[in-house]
Every structure is written in C-alpha cells, then in structure tokens.
Amino acid sequence: MKYKSQKIAYYFFALALLLLVLQIVYGFIMGFARVGYDGLHEFIPFNTARAVHTNLLVVWLLTGFMGAAYYIIPEEAEKELVSVKLAYVQLISLALVGVTAIVGYHFNYWEGRKFLEIPRPLDYLVVVNVLLFLGLILATLFKGKKRTTTAMVLTMGLVFAALLYLPGMIWFDNQTIDSFFRWWVVHLWVEGVWELILGGILAFLLIKLTGVDREVIEKWLYVIIGLTFISGIIGTGHHYYFIGTGKIWIILGGIFSALEPFAFLAMVFFTIGMYRKGEKKHPNKIALFWTVGTAVVSFLGAGMLGLAHTLPAVNRYTHGTLVTAMHGHLAFWGAYAMIVFAFISYVMPNLTGRKLYESRNGKLAFWLSNIGMFGMTAAFGVAGVAQVYLERKMGLEFGDVQKDIQVHFYVLIACATMFLTGVTYFIIEFLKYGKPNDEAIVEDNTVE
Amino acid sequence: MMLSKKSAKVFFFGGTIVTFAMFLVMSFMTLTNEVPKRTHEENLSAEVIAGKKIWEENNCMGCHTIMGEGGYYAPELTKVYDRRGEGFIKAVLQSPVPWQPRGRKMVAYNMNDTDAANMIAFLKWVGEMDLNGFPPEPDYKSTKNNKK
Ligand code: HEM
Ligand code: HEM
Ligand SMILES: [Fe+2]
C-alpha cells in the first residue's frame, strides 16, 4: 500500500467475513428446516432466518465494497483519506445498525418487503451512515491530485446505490406500487449500479495485476458499464411481467433483459483479454484466480442462469419458485461475493507486507467454495425445475411437491458444507496475514 | 484499436441517459394508466390497507410468495382466496398452534376476528388483480389435490 489510511480497509474486510459466516449459519438453518429439522421454529421461524440470511448478504457485500473504496480511492486520488477517525466511526456505526436490524428480525421488528426488511426508523440511520461514508470518499477524491476513470466509476456506483435506496423507503397502500419501487432498489442495484462498483474494482485489480495500460482498461470499462445500463435499466421490466403493471413490460422488459448477459460476457472477454495482454505476471496468483473467477462465474450465474428464466413465456412458470433461488445464489456469489474475495486476496499482502499467496490453502479455498456453490446451484435448480413441472404444469399441491423434492435439499446441505469448508480456508488465510502495518508502505504495488 | 476512450465514454453516458429517460416515461405511464385499472384501486378499502399492514408487520413474504415475490417455503397466496375460500383462510390465521396439514409449520398467529378479516380482505383484493395470466393454470389436474 502507499498511504497509511488505506489500512482502514482491513477492518471492513474483517467485519465482512464475520457477517458472511453468520449469513451461512442462517442458510443452514433454512436448509435443515426444508428437510424437516425445524427445531428452531419457535425462535427462528423460516421468515426470520430468510430475512437475516439475505440482509446479512447485502450488508457484508456493502461492507466489502466500502473497504475496497477506502483502499482504492486514496491510491487513485493520490491523497490520504481525509479522516481515518471518521472512517472508524462509520465502520462501528454500520456494524451497530446492522446488528440492531438483525436482532430486531427475531422479535417481529421488520417490514415484510423482501430484501428491504430493515424498518424505516433504522433506514434513516443507514442513510446517515452512508452519507458519512460518501462524504469521506468524495472529499478525498476531490481534494486529491487525480480523478481517474476507475475511481470515478467506482464512486458513481456508490453514489447511485445510495440514491436508489431512497425509493424503497416510501410507503404505498397499493401492493403493486410497493413492489414496483422495491425493484428500483433490488434490480437497479444488482443489475445496474452495483455493476459499476464491480467494474471499478475489477478495473483497479486488472491495472495492478496485469500491468496493462490504464487507458486501455478504462476504455473497456466504459463499454461494459454502458452495456450494463443500456440493457439493465429497461431490463427492470422482467420483474414487471406479473405484478399488475401492464403489457409493455412483457415486450420491452423481455427484450432488454435478454440483452443483459452481454455486459457479463464483455466482462469475461475483458478480464481474460487483459490477462493475456499483460506481459508481466504478478506473483499473486490467488488474486488472479479470484479476479478471473469473478468474471466467469458472474457470467454463468447472472448472465446465463438469468437468461434461463428471463423470457416472459418461461418466467410465467418459474416466477417465484426455487428456480429463482438457483439463479440468486450463483449470481450473488459470482458477481459480488467473488469480487470482494478477489480484492481481499489482492490487498492482504500489500496491507501486511507478508506474501503468503503461494499457499495450498488459498487454492483450496477457491476450488472448494466454487465447486460447493456450483453444487448448491445444481441442487436448487433440479428442485426448482421439478417444482415448476409438478406444481405449475401438473397442478399438484404445493406442499405435496415440496415433499417430492425434499431429497435435493440433502444435496444442498452436502454441497453447502463443502462451500463452507472453502470459505473457512479463506478466512484462515485472512487471519494468517495478521494486522496491517505501516512497514508495508511502498511506492507502488503494480506488477513490475 | 479503433474505438477511442472518448467514444466509449459517450456510449456510456449517452446510452444511460436515453434508456433512463425511456424508463421514466414508461414508469410514469404504468403508474398513472395501468396500475389503477389492473389492481382495481377503487377497491383499496381501509380493510385491505389494514390487511397489507399486517402482511408487512409479520413478514408473511418471508415464507410465502404473493404475485410471485417472497419466500419459496410456503404456498403462493395470490389466488388463495379463490382456491381455499374465506373459512379455510380464517382457520389458518386463527390457529393457536402452527398450521401444518402437510407437515411444514407456519407461525401460529392466533389472530383476532378483525385482523383475520382484514388479512382476508387484502388477499381477496390481490386475487382480483389482472396479472397477465399469473399464476398459470396447470395443464392437468392432479387427482390427489383439492385445488379447484
Ligand atoms: C449480478 C447480477 C445479478 C444478481 C445478483 C441477481 C440476483 C437475483 C435475485 C436475488 C433474484 C430474486 C429477487 C427477488 O425475488 O426478490 C433475481 C431475480 C431474477 N433475475 Fe437476477 N440477478 C442478477 C442478474 C440477472 C440477469 C443478468 C438476468 C437476466 C438475464 C436476471 C434475471 C432475473 C429474473 C428474470 C428474475 C426474476 C425471477 C422470478 O420471476 O422469480 N438476473 N435475481
Ligand atoms: C452455504 C450455505 C447456504 C445455504 C444452505 C443457503 C440456503 C438458502 C435457502 C434455503 C434460501 C431460501 C430459499 C427459499 O425461500 O426457500 C436461501 C436464500 C437466499 N440465499 Fe442462500 N444459502 C447459503 C449461502 C448463500 C450465499 C453464500 C449466498 C450469496 C452469495 C446466498 C444468497 C441467497 C439469496 C440471494 C437468497 C434469496 C433468493 C431468492 O429470494 O430468490 N446464500 N439460501
Ligand atoms: Fe432483475
């Protein structure tokens, strides 16, 4: 690392990994409930487990993005972060709001709006927290020496993500309108502005890992995020087919959302292309694995498995079934979890001055978690397709079908165990690096 | 390479502005023309709205889907009013022990008559929406089930 203040990133990553472990615990609670072991039902009914599982996912990913921004922005802007103290305040208040929300879910303190269960009073605290974060990032960027495209794209993604949170805070009496604006948050996040964050982090990693000229990388970054927005904004329509919003979305939502995979495909060509083009190879192979992995797995999970159910004729049958859960897992993992893992793998040697990237554990972490997650995706997928045929084609009862597909959830639990083993290896590596220290400060971490 | 960084930038900003403008126009038309008709907004009574509050306060969506949105743990409820009728739903909501005829547990809400009536009003209202043919009619009817 180049600036002392970049060390703050470490604490964000530590929090992110802690919340990830908790997320997985709640995933197992649901997995077991689905095979009949619902002993915790009294205290943690399925809806509580689900809200905790998905909210922890969003919070740990955002924590990871924030950590990445605190590392990237000083380096790109060539200026120390304006206030490290306030960054700690932001970290601690983020953790407190997050934990309060999660605890509240166990006591019926929530709003039943999928992914946005945080009650409104806490929403205001989230807003304050995010404003503090953005203030620090923007002040550093605009007082700094440089405003690179990479830094601007990352910052734009973060600012837009904050703005898009707001429509989700309005109450509507009409369930359809409620849902309409819920997608402005959920869809426009993951298939819109989060891809700017993803693209910004990816560009930064490629610049550092391949040594390819910044101008070339940033040019393609614009192309990728251009494809993202052009397809993804109107692509929101793939959530408006069947919620009482009109036929226009069936046509335009269908067409535009079917184009969304191109942005992910472009990301694959971009990443592999830059890797090939880079003449010097960075010794941190594990970071490279995760970086290339992000592009490939997000294309499969978001692009291909998204395409699989985005056409209206298909979605009419798969809408709101385990097919959606299949796609949700691999998409979130490939695009957003893996980019955070890639970034952590890249920065840990820089933050601590220890070069542990040759280890076997690092590779085990990569392969076990990915193979485990593919297995989980397959289990959800098989269960989902069977559910669609039996329930929506053959007209069997929901509850009877669930018994028929129960066996796939044993497979899910087995694969999830493998996944968790991989994540555990990753965390062991993280802990082995130890704390960041000022001795690790160097002029430039780009590959020589 | 022919494409310059500058034209890539124009592609991004231009494309974003054009598609976002289209999106806003379509959203405006949807909210003013389509939604009121398709959801029968005139039927949004105080009971329905009270029912929606109960729906949200208890996060029923964490287990069930409605209009295909929610958890995949429990039955789709968009057409439950048609499928089961008022008495059945009332029994579910007022059950003092977890409702589980097929073995999977619901939370025991033990609702009072007013809350149950409001909840049912909400489910009835949702069931009457024009949802472009969702949920689909099954091609076959199982002999085992008691769907209508
Ligand atoms: C990284 C990007 C993506 C992530 C993280 C993601 C994640 C998700 C999640 C969590 C859901 C469930 C949402 C809910 O019901 O509240 C969902 C739904 C959906 N996604 Fe994605 N997705 C991504 C990209 C895509 C892409 C590129 C496509 C299309 C090509 C797509 C198509 C769909 C469709 C059609 C649904 C609705 C499923 C239903 O009707 O139940 N997704 N996605
Ligand atoms: C490793 C153990 C895990 C298990 C056993 C697990 C299991 C589950 C289960 C059973 C559901 C609920 C599906 C339903 O409503 O019936 C769920 C939802 C979800 N999980 Fe996981 N999960 C795990 C890890 C993860 C990870 C690592 C991610 C993200 C990268 C993730 C993302 C999600 C998402 C986005 C949903 C909501 C899906 C939707 O609504 O369509 N899960 N998970
Ligand atoms: Fe979407």
XYZ file of C-alpha atoms and ligand atoms in Angstrom:
683
model
C 0.000 0.000 0.000
C 1.030 3.595 -0.490
C -0.966 5.536 2.100
C -1.298 4.897 5.825
C -5.033 5.486 5.777
C -5.573 2.549 3.417
C -5.141 0.293 6.450
C -8.755 1.009 7.440
C -9.846 -1.332 4.628
C -8.651 -4.310 6.669
C -11.217 -3.737 9.411
C -14.041 -3.534 6.887
C -12.962 -6.859 5.410
C -12.773 -8.443 8.855
C -16.340 -7.333 9.569
C -17.491 -8.503 6.146
C -16.094 -12.008 6.677
C -17.638 -12.228 10.125
C -21.068 -11.330 8.762
C -20.605 -13.829 5.917
C -20.118 -16.632 8.442
C -23.317 -15.598 10.218
C -25.134 -15.466 6.884
C -24.097 -19.036 6.160
C -25.267 -20.198 9.601
C -28.754 -18.877 8.816
C -28.560 -20.524 5.390
C -28.051 -23.861 7.123
C -30.986 -23.187 9.443
C -33.204 -22.845 6.354
C -31.616 -25.812 4.630
C -32.380 -28.030 7.632
C -35.908 -26.643 8.006
C -36.520 -27.705 4.418
C -35.683 -31.335 5.186
C -37.887 -31.348 8.263
C -35.468 -30.393 11.020
C -37.166 -27.207 12.110
C -36.490 -27.455 15.843
C -35.689 -23.753 15.952
C -39.106 -22.793 14.542
C -40.269 -21.202 17.815
C -37.313 -18.816 17.997
C -36.124 -18.515 14.420
C -39.016 -19.268 12.064
C -38.172 -19.561 8.387
C -39.074 -15.949 7.580
C -36.676 -14.702 10.267
C -33.895 -16.949 9.015
C -34.510 -15.800 5.464
C -34.518 -12.098 6.288
C -31.327 -12.468 8.318
C -29.673 -14.567 5.577
C -30.389 -12.123 2.762
C -29.828 -8.933 4.759
C -26.504 -10.141 6.094
C -25.579 -10.910 2.499
C -26.320 -7.350 1.409
C -24.633 -5.822 4.454
C -21.424 -7.846 4.198
C -21.149 -7.147 0.487
C -21.625 -3.418 1.071
C -19.072 -3.581 3.883
C -16.674 -5.232 1.462
C -17.327 -2.576 -1.193
C -16.713 0.170 1.360
C -13.442 -1.418 2.429
C -12.398 -1.649 -1.216
C -13.297 2.011 -1.753
C -11.270 3.098 1.282
C -8.286 1.314 -0.233
C -8.773 2.300 -3.866
C -9.740 5.972 -3.584
C -6.612 7.212 -1.717
C -4.401 5.265 -4.114
C -6.155 6.538 -7.239
C -6.563 10.118 -5.999
C -3.019 10.158 -4.578
C -4.084 11.522 -1.259
C -4.521 10.169 2.284
C -8.135 9.621 3.293
C -9.414 12.931 4.722
C -10.282 11.460 8.123
C -9.394 7.998 9.369
C -11.126 8.668 12.671
C -14.460 9.323 10.967
C -13.970 6.199 8.875
C -13.764 4.187 12.119
C -16.909 5.924 13.363
C -18.586 4.949 10.116
C -17.459 1.324 10.433
C -18.648 0.962 14.009
C -21.998 2.656 13.403
C -22.530 0.465 10.341
C -21.923 -2.638 12.441
C -24.277 -1.357 15.169
C -27.147 -0.558 12.790
C -26.679 -3.889 11.054
C -26.681 -5.878 14.267
C -29.715 -3.982 15.627
C -31.656 -4.786 12.478
C -30.701 -8.462 12.592
C -31.627 -8.772 16.262
C -34.921 -6.983 15.577
C -35.856 -9.606 12.983
C -36.018 -12.151 15.793
C -38.650 -10.066 17.570
C -41.002 -9.309 14.699
C -39.387 -5.856 14.243
C -39.198 -5.565 10.466
C -41.095 -4.744 7.300
C -42.190 -7.651 5.167
C -40.602 -6.450 1.956
C -38.190 -8.959 0.539
C -34.567 -7.772 0.813
C -35.668 -4.443 2.327
C -36.843 -5.740 5.678
C -34.992 -3.048 7.645
C -37.665 -0.963 9.421
C -37.904 2.681 8.423
C -36.519 4.227 11.625
C -33.338 2.226 11.076
C -33.368 3.193 7.393
C -32.713 6.776 8.450
C -29.657 5.647 10.396
C -28.468 3.729 7.343
C -28.828 6.923 5.316
C -26.757 8.919 7.820
C -24.100 6.226 7.836
C -23.883 6.073 4.068
C -23.746 9.876 3.822
C -20.754 9.849 6.159
C -19.093 7.196 4.029
C -19.760 9.049 0.789
C -18.629 12.325 2.328
C -15.259 10.814 3.193
C -14.840 9.227 -0.212
C -15.918 12.296 -2.179
C -13.821 14.697 -0.098
C -10.743 12.526 -0.597
C -11.387 12.178 -4.302
C -11.966 15.874 -4.936
C -9.108 17.096 -2.775
C -6.777 14.537 -4.327
C -4.336 15.069 -7.180
C -6.083 12.832 -9.701
C -9.570 11.762 -10.624
C -9.117 8.608 -12.659
C -11.906 6.933 -14.594
C -11.601 3.882 -12.348
C -12.104 5.972 -9.222
C -14.951 7.938 -10.802
C -16.827 4.820 -11.937
C -16.467 3.243 -8.508
C -17.653 6.429 -6.811
C -20.536 6.874 -9.230
C -21.663 3.334 -8.434
C -21.564 4.051 -4.700
C -23.420 7.369 -5.003
C -26.131 5.929 -7.268
C -26.541 2.945 -4.947
C -27.214 5.338 -2.081
C -29.708 7.369 -4.131
C -31.577 4.279 -5.260
C -32.072 3.202 -1.662
C -34.488 6.090 -1.176
C -37.476 4.950 -3.315
C -37.513 1.788 -1.187
C -38.273 3.857 1.904
C -41.635 5.209 0.748
C -44.839 3.534 1.961
C -47.559 2.753 -0.599
C -51.028 1.412 0.140
C -51.067 -0.475 -3.142
C -49.044 -3.720 -3.067
C -48.266 -3.372 -6.779
C -46.739 0.093 -6.422
C -44.833 -1.064 -3.367
C -43.375 -3.867 -5.394
C -42.789 -1.581 -8.373
C -40.450 0.618 -6.353
C -38.907 -2.267 -4.422
C -37.376 -3.295 -7.735
C -35.869 0.147 -8.219
C -33.730 -0.812 -5.277
C -33.238 -4.528 -5.734
C -32.973 -4.834 -9.507
C -31.338 -1.492 -10.266
C -28.774 -2.325 -7.636
C -27.643 -5.762 -8.732
C -28.218 -5.353 -12.458
C -27.251 -1.694 -12.574
C -25.218 0.407 -10.221
C -23.534 -2.432 -8.333
C -22.072 -3.456 -11.666
C -20.342 -0.058 -11.726
C -18.826 -0.865 -8.360
C -17.918 -4.325 -9.654
C -16.455 -2.832 -12.835
C -14.472 -0.212 -10.941
C -12.930 -2.767 -8.579
C -12.257 -5.157 -11.466
C -10.525 -2.415 -13.485
C -8.379 -1.488 -10.496
C -7.372 -5.118 -9.956
C -6.547 -5.612 -13.634
C -4.437 -2.465 -13.740
C -2.474 -3.713 -10.749
C -2.276 -7.397 -11.649
C -1.586 -7.280 -15.387
C 0.266 -4.001 -15.808
C -1.753 -3.245 -18.978
C -2.027 0.455 -19.803
C -4.713 2.168 -17.744
C -6.186 3.952 -20.770
C -6.964 0.651 -22.489
C -8.543 -0.887 -19.402
C -10.662 2.154 -18.664
C -11.886 2.393 -22.229
C -13.314 -1.128 -21.982
C -14.673 -0.330 -18.559
C -16.863 2.346 -20.165
C -18.058 -0.117 -22.789
C -19.007 -2.680 -20.136
C -20.921 -0.310 -17.897
C -22.537 1.200 -20.983
C -23.860 -2.255 -21.933
C -24.967 -2.754 -18.337
C -27.113 0.357 -18.151
C -28.478 0.217 -21.690
C -29.814 -3.301 -21.106
C -30.319 -3.250 -17.352
C -32.383 -0.120 -16.783
C -35.279 -1.111 -19.014
C -34.471 -4.721 -18.128
C -36.145 -3.909 -14.788
C -39.233 -4.859 -16.769
C -38.506 -8.573 -16.214
C -39.894 -8.039 -12.716
C -42.976 -6.243 -14.046
C -44.486 -9.063 -16.086
C -46.924 -10.390 -13.497
C -47.466 -7.803 -10.788
C -50.254 -5.758 -12.325
C -48.185 -3.299 -14.336
C -49.134 -3.718 -17.986
C -48.116 -5.438 -21.205
C -45.419 -3.014 -22.355
C -43.003 -4.533 -19.867
C -43.580 -8.017 -21.246
C -42.241 -6.850 -24.592
C -39.554 -4.324 -23.671
C -38.590 -5.934 -20.368
C -38.212 -9.246 -22.186
C -36.038 -7.828 -24.959
C -33.812 -5.609 -22.856
C -33.291 -8.065 -20.021
C -32.337 -10.731 -22.563
C -29.510 -8.373 -23.586
C -28.178 -8.073 -20.037
C -25.860 -11.098 -20.325
C -23.789 -9.207 -22.920
C -22.394 -6.936 -20.216
C -21.246 -10.018 -18.291
C -19.898 -11.646 -21.433
C -17.951 -8.470 -22.188
C -16.527 -8.673 -18.678
C -15.219 -12.183 -19.403
C -13.527 -11.103 -22.650
C -12.198 -8.010 -20.909
C -10.690 -9.858 -17.958
C -9.185 -12.710 -19.926
C -8.094 -10.325 -22.688
C -6.244 -8.042 -20.290
C -4.690 -11.015 -18.550
C -3.341 -12.292 -21.893
C -2.204 -8.822 -22.928
C -0.290 -8.179 -19.715
C 3.303 -9.134 -20.421
C 4.370 -9.247 -16.819
C 2.746 -11.688 -14.487
C 2.006 -10.608 -10.963
C 3.147 -13.228 -8.441
C -0.157 -13.040 -6.522
C -1.771 -15.881 -8.468
C -4.560 -16.386 -5.977
C -5.821 -12.828 -6.534
C -5.757 -13.537 -10.249
C -7.784 -16.740 -9.757
C -10.492 -14.838 -7.911
C -10.441 -11.971 -10.407
C -10.842 -14.147 -13.485
C -13.244 -16.333 -11.493
C -15.464 -13.332 -10.785
C -15.884 -12.581 -14.472
C -16.540 -16.200 -15.435
C -18.873 -17.169 -12.587
C -20.879 -13.940 -12.778
C -21.400 -14.572 -16.482
C -22.693 -18.071 -15.688
C -24.741 -17.208 -12.589
C -26.115 -13.820 -13.516
C -25.881 -13.893 -17.317
C -26.730 -17.471 -18.297
C -28.914 -18.528 -15.370
C -30.621 -15.131 -15.545
C -31.301 -15.591 -19.238
C -32.691 -19.039 -18.489
C -35.808 -17.565 -16.868
C -35.994 -14.008 -18.130
C -38.222 -14.558 -21.145
C -41.866 -13.959 -20.194
C -43.055 -17.315 -21.531
C -40.597 -19.111 -19.247
C -40.911 -16.748 -16.326
C -44.678 -17.248 -16.153
C -43.904 -20.766 -14.931
C -40.686 -20.227 -12.978
C -41.625 -16.907 -11.317
C -41.253 -17.175 -7.563
C -40.012 -20.768 -7.450
C -36.754 -22.426 -6.437
C -35.504 -21.701 -9.963
C -35.124 -18.109 -8.787
C -33.155 -19.264 -5.734
C -30.830 -21.212 -8.041
C -30.040 -18.076 -10.026
C -29.889 -15.806 -6.962
C -27.171 -17.884 -5.306
C -24.768 -18.228 -8.215
C -25.315 -14.631 -9.370
C -24.629 -13.068 -5.980
C -21.711 -15.383 -5.400
C -20.075 -14.938 -8.791
C -20.528 -11.234 -9.217
C -20.364 -9.702 -5.784
C -19.008 -12.165 -3.253
C -16.145 -13.241 -5.515
C -15.091 -9.675 -6.340
C -14.812 -8.944 -2.605
C -12.769 -12.150 -2.191
C -10.606 -11.111 -5.151
C -9.963 -7.737 -3.637
C -9.154 -9.135 -0.204
C -6.750 -11.634 -1.801
C -5.047 -8.829 -3.669
C -4.703 -6.361 -0.780
C -3.743 -8.566 2.149
C -0.076 -8.890 1.092
C 0.009 -5.134 0.443
C -1.528 -4.233 3.783
C 0.594 -6.537 5.888
C 3.827 -6.863 3.915
C 3.537 -10.665 4.101
C 3.494 -12.560 0.849
C 1.538 -15.707 1.648
C -0.001 -16.150 -1.781
C 1.848 -19.325 -2.654
C -0.086 -21.358 -0.107
C -2.099 -24.503 -0.797
C -4.888 -23.269 1.476
C -5.579 -20.341 -0.815
C -6.198 -22.647 -3.766
C -8.295 -24.998 -1.655
C -10.410 -22.029 -0.593
C -11.017 -21.114 -4.214
C -11.882 -24.571 -5.505
C -13.885 -25.879 -2.556
C -16.061 -22.784 -2.286
C -16.678 -22.639 -6.024
C -17.372 -26.321 -6.531
C -19.582 -26.248 -3.426
C -21.530 -23.279 -4.755
C -21.997 -24.904 -8.171
C -23.337 -27.971 -6.398
C -25.741 -25.847 -4.378
C -26.877 -24.138 -7.556
C -27.491 -27.501 -9.200
C -29.472 -28.726 -6.173
C -31.695 -25.626 -6.215
C -32.003 -25.921 -9.984
C -33.108 -29.551 -10.042
C -35.538 -28.940 -7.187
C -36.817 -25.825 -8.946
C -37.420 -27.410 -12.333
C -39.189 -30.362 -10.707
C -41.290 -27.926 -8.680
C -42.289 -25.979 -11.794
C -43.432 -29.094 -13.652
C -45.228 -30.755 -10.780
C -46.896 -27.692 -9.328
C -47.428 -25.364 -12.255
C -47.881 -27.865 -15.096
C -49.379 -30.881 -13.378
C -51.348 -28.975 -10.788
C -50.129 -30.832 -7.696
C -50.418 -29.198 -4.305
C -47.522 -27.003 -3.232
C -46.993 -28.979 -0.037
C -47.046 -32.371 -1.788
C -44.498 -31.206 -4.337
C -42.226 -29.945 -1.592
C -42.113 -33.448 -0.142
C -41.221 -34.893 -3.545
C -38.270 -32.540 -3.964
C -37.065 -32.703 -0.379
C -34.206 -35.039 -1.272
C -32.476 -32.270 -3.233
C -32.080 -30.332 -0.034
C -29.874 -33.059 1.403
C -27.697 -32.496 -1.638
C -27.888 -28.766 -0.955
C -26.696 -29.250 2.612
C -23.838 -31.509 1.497
C -22.654 -29.009 -1.111
C -23.118 -26.116 1.305
C -20.801 -27.942 3.710
C -18.159 -28.105 1.017
C -18.737 -24.433 0.268
C -18.357 -23.558 3.935
C -15.103 -25.534 4.106
C -13.739 -23.407 1.286
C -14.826 -20.199 2.992
C -13.205 -21.428 6.199
C -9.883 -21.901 4.400
C -10.208 -18.393 3.021
C -10.761 -16.987 6.497
C -7.831 -18.982 7.901
C -5.603 -17.402 5.250
C -7.004 -13.982 6.078
C -6.217 -14.470 9.752
C -2.719 -15.776 8.991
C -1.824 -12.489 7.364
C -2.386 -10.705 10.654
C -2.993 -6.999 11.098
C -1.964 -4.316 8.593
C 1.112 -2.280 9.491
C 2.962 0.823 8.331
C 6.060 -1.164 7.431
C 4.128 -2.438 4.435
C 4.061 1.014 2.836
C 5.697 1.092 -0.611
C 5.546 3.446 -3.582
C 3.752 1.164 -5.996
C 2.164 -2.295 -5.866
C 1.645 -2.629 -9.608
C 3.408 -5.578 -11.173
C 6.971 -4.610 -12.149
C -7.946 -0.265 -31.730
C -10.423 1.993 -33.480
C -12.694 2.759 -30.561
C -11.344 5.652 -28.525
C -11.829 6.105 -24.805
C -13.782 9.251 -25.534
C -16.330 7.478 -27.726
C -16.623 4.707 -25.146
C -17.459 7.384 -22.599
C -20.089 8.920 -24.894
C -21.566 5.444 -25.421
C -21.907 5.016 -21.659
C -23.360 8.410 -20.788
C -25.483 8.695 -23.932
C -26.896 5.188 -23.601
C -27.639 5.693 -19.935
C -29.467 8.968 -20.421
C -31.573 7.701 -23.317
C -32.618 4.426 -21.670
C -33.203 6.057 -18.304
C -35.459 8.672 -19.904
C -37.424 5.894 -21.646
C -37.652 4.044 -18.360
C -39.041 7.064 -16.524
C -41.681 7.708 -19.194
C -42.782 4.063 -19.149
C -42.870 4.049 -15.360
C -44.991 7.183 -15.294
C -47.454 5.739 -17.794
C -47.625 2.480 -15.867
C -48.352 4.148 -12.558
C -50.956 6.556 -13.918
C -52.738 4.415 -16.543
C -52.148 0.747 -15.916
C -51.842 0.112 -12.204
C -55.084 1.790 -11.070
C -57.088 -0.252 -13.596
C -55.331 -3.570 -13.218
C -55.300 -3.515 -9.433
C -58.820 -2.082 -9.080
C -57.589 0.768 -6.977
C -61.184 1.768 -6.219
C -61.420 -1.395 -4.107
C -58.497 -0.408 -1.885
C -60.639 -0.148 1.242
C -59.481 0.618 4.762
C -59.711 -3.127 5.475
C -57.440 -4.009 2.562
C -54.878 -1.450 3.665
C -55.055 -2.681 7.256
C -54.533 -6.193 5.872
C -51.454 -5.051 3.968
C -50.047 -3.636 7.223
C -50.495 -6.978 8.955
C -48.923 -8.688 5.948
C -45.857 -6.462 6.288
C -45.591 -6.379 10.061
C -45.411 -10.151 10.199
C -43.277 -10.579 7.082
C -45.568 -13.249 5.636
C -43.490 -12.720 2.481
C -40.550 -14.379 4.225
C -42.202 -17.787 3.714
C -44.916 -17.195 1.100
C -44.871 -15.567 -2.300
C -47.516 -13.121 -3.401
C -47.638 -12.118 -7.072
C -44.642 -14.456 -7.242
C -42.500 -12.444 -4.835
C -41.260 -13.686 -1.493
C -40.003 -16.910 0.054
C -40.347 -20.315 -1.577
C -41.079 -22.184 1.636
C -44.862 -21.936 1.673
C -47.742 -21.821 -0.857
C -48.210 -18.988 -3.384
C -51.020 -16.846 -1.992
C -52.098 -14.692 -4.968
C -55.121 -16.882 -5.690
C -55.565 -18.393 -2.253
C -58.931 -16.711 -1.744
C -60.314 -18.447 -4.831
C -58.585 -21.693 -4.054
C -59.455 -22.136 -0.394
C -62.241 -19.724 0.427
C -62.748 -17.485 3.407
C -63.450 -20.069 6.106
C -60.315 -22.070 5.423
C -58.066 -18.999 5.452
C -59.642 -17.784 8.649
C -58.882 -21.121 10.282
C -55.258 -20.855 9.162
C -54.832 -17.345 10.542
C -56.615 -18.036 13.813
C -54.935 -21.318 14.564
C -53.392 -21.223 18.054
C -50.845 -23.890 17.077
C -48.622 -23.847 13.973
C -50.763 -24.662 10.919
C -49.196 -27.697 9.228
C -51.568 -30.138 7.498
C -48.713 -31.174 5.185
C -46.049 -31.165 7.853
C -44.356 -27.826 7.260
C -45.001 -25.296 10.011
C -46.497 -21.832 9.698
C -46.171 -19.336 12.546
C -49.192 -19.597 14.878
C -50.689 -16.117 14.653
C -53.820 -16.796 16.642
C -55.368 -13.673 15.056
C -58.454 -11.935 16.381
C -61.546 -11.637 14.152
C -60.780 -8.113 12.933
C -57.209 -8.859 11.944
C -58.217 -12.068 10.215
C -60.980 -10.237 8.324
C -58.581 -7.504 7.220
C -55.989 -10.038 6.144
C -58.612 -11.873 4.121
C -59.772 -8.602 2.528
C -56.191 -7.992 1.400
C -55.813 -11.499 -0.052
C -59.157 -11.170 -1.832
C -58.114 -7.846 -3.348
C -54.785 -9.262 -4.546
C -56.589 -12.229 -6.068
C -58.716 -9.960 -8.264
C -55.812 -8.180 -9.956
C -55.108 -8.579 -13.657
C -51.648 -10.181 -13.591
C -51.192 -11.132 -17.259
C -52.064 -14.754 -16.576
C -50.031 -15.451 -13.452
C -50.186 -17.907 -11.792
C -50.611 -20.164 -14.845
C -53.475 -22.638 -14.996
C -51.965 -26.140 -14.772
C -52.294 -28.281 -17.917
C -53.535 -31.207 -15.856
C -55.343 -31.543 -12.599
C -53.928 -33.954 -10.123
C -56.466 -36.366 -8.725
C -54.784 -36.131 -5.360
C -55.209 -32.449 -4.670
C -58.122 -30.352 -3.657
C -57.436 -27.327 -5.830
C -60.495 -26.075 -7.645
C -25.107 -9.965 -10.595
C -26.225 -9.838 -11.091
C -27.482 -10.469 -10.590
C -27.852 -10.801 -9.310
C -27.048 -10.630 -8.025
C -29.190 -11.339 -9.383
C -29.926 -11.787 -8.302
C -31.280 -12.062 -8.317
C -32.103 -12.316 -7.168
C -31.623 -12.349 -5.716
C -33.370 -12.505 -7.588
C -34.610 -12.746 -6.714
C -35.173 -11.412 -6.416
C -36.472 -11.388 -5.666
O -37.355 -12.226 -5.955
O -36.645 -10.507 -4.798
C -33.351 -12.376 -9.033
C -34.446 -12.493 -9.845
C -34.380 -12.521 -11.216
N -33.263 -12.351 -12.009
Fe -31.435 -11.886 -11.359
N -29.600 -11.351 -10.687
C -28.590 -10.823 -11.454
C -28.585 -10.670 -12.828
C -29.595 -11.092 -13.667
C -29.557 -11.056 -15.103
C -28.389 -10.541 -15.937
C -30.755 -11.552 -15.547
C -31.272 -11.764 -16.953
C -30.626 -12.019 -17.970
C -31.543 -11.873 -14.388
C -32.828 -12.357 -14.411
C -33.642 -12.479 -13.313
C -35.064 -12.748 -13.374
C -35.908 -12.954 -14.638
C -35.532 -12.765 -12.064
C -36.977 -12.971 -11.593
C -37.205 -14.362 -11.114
C -38.635 -14.584 -10.730
O -39.515 -14.272 -11.538
O -38.891 -15.109 -9.643
N -30.808 -11.598 -13.263
N -32.060 -12.115 -9.449
C -23.748 -22.053 2.379
C -24.889 -22.215 2.844
C -26.163 -21.650 2.285
C -27.352 -22.284 2.369
C -27.629 -23.655 2.992
C -28.340 -21.421 1.767
C -29.687 -21.713 1.688
C -30.679 -20.826 1.315
C -32.090 -21.089 1.386
C -32.713 -22.402 1.865
C -32.735 -19.984 0.936
C -34.242 -19.758 0.902
C -34.910 -20.269 -0.292
C -36.403 -20.308 -0.024
O -37.062 -19.257 0.061
O -36.924 -21.397 0.145
C -31.735 -19.012 0.580
C -31.985 -17.777 0.057
C -31.010 -16.957 -0.483
N -29.633 -17.121 -0.351
Fe -28.682 -18.683 0.491
N -27.734 -20.300 1.299
C -26.389 -20.388 1.592
C -25.413 -19.454 1.260
C -25.639 -18.338 0.494
C -24.614 -17.499 -0.070
C -23.121 -17.675 0.127
C -25.255 -16.531 -0.794
C -24.686 -15.423 -1.615
C -23.618 -15.423 -2.237
C -26.686 -16.751 -0.667
C -27.652 -15.970 -1.255
C -29.019 -16.150 -1.099
C -30.019 -15.314 -1.720
C -29.757 -14.119 -2.639
C -31.263 -15.802 -1.322
C -32.636 -15.269 -1.751
C -33.001 -15.986 -3.021
C -34.305 -15.569 -3.619
O -35.131 -14.967 -2.924
O -34.525 -15.849 -4.807
N -26.882 -17.858 0.115
N -30.481 -19.567 0.818
Fe -33.578 -8.247 -12.292
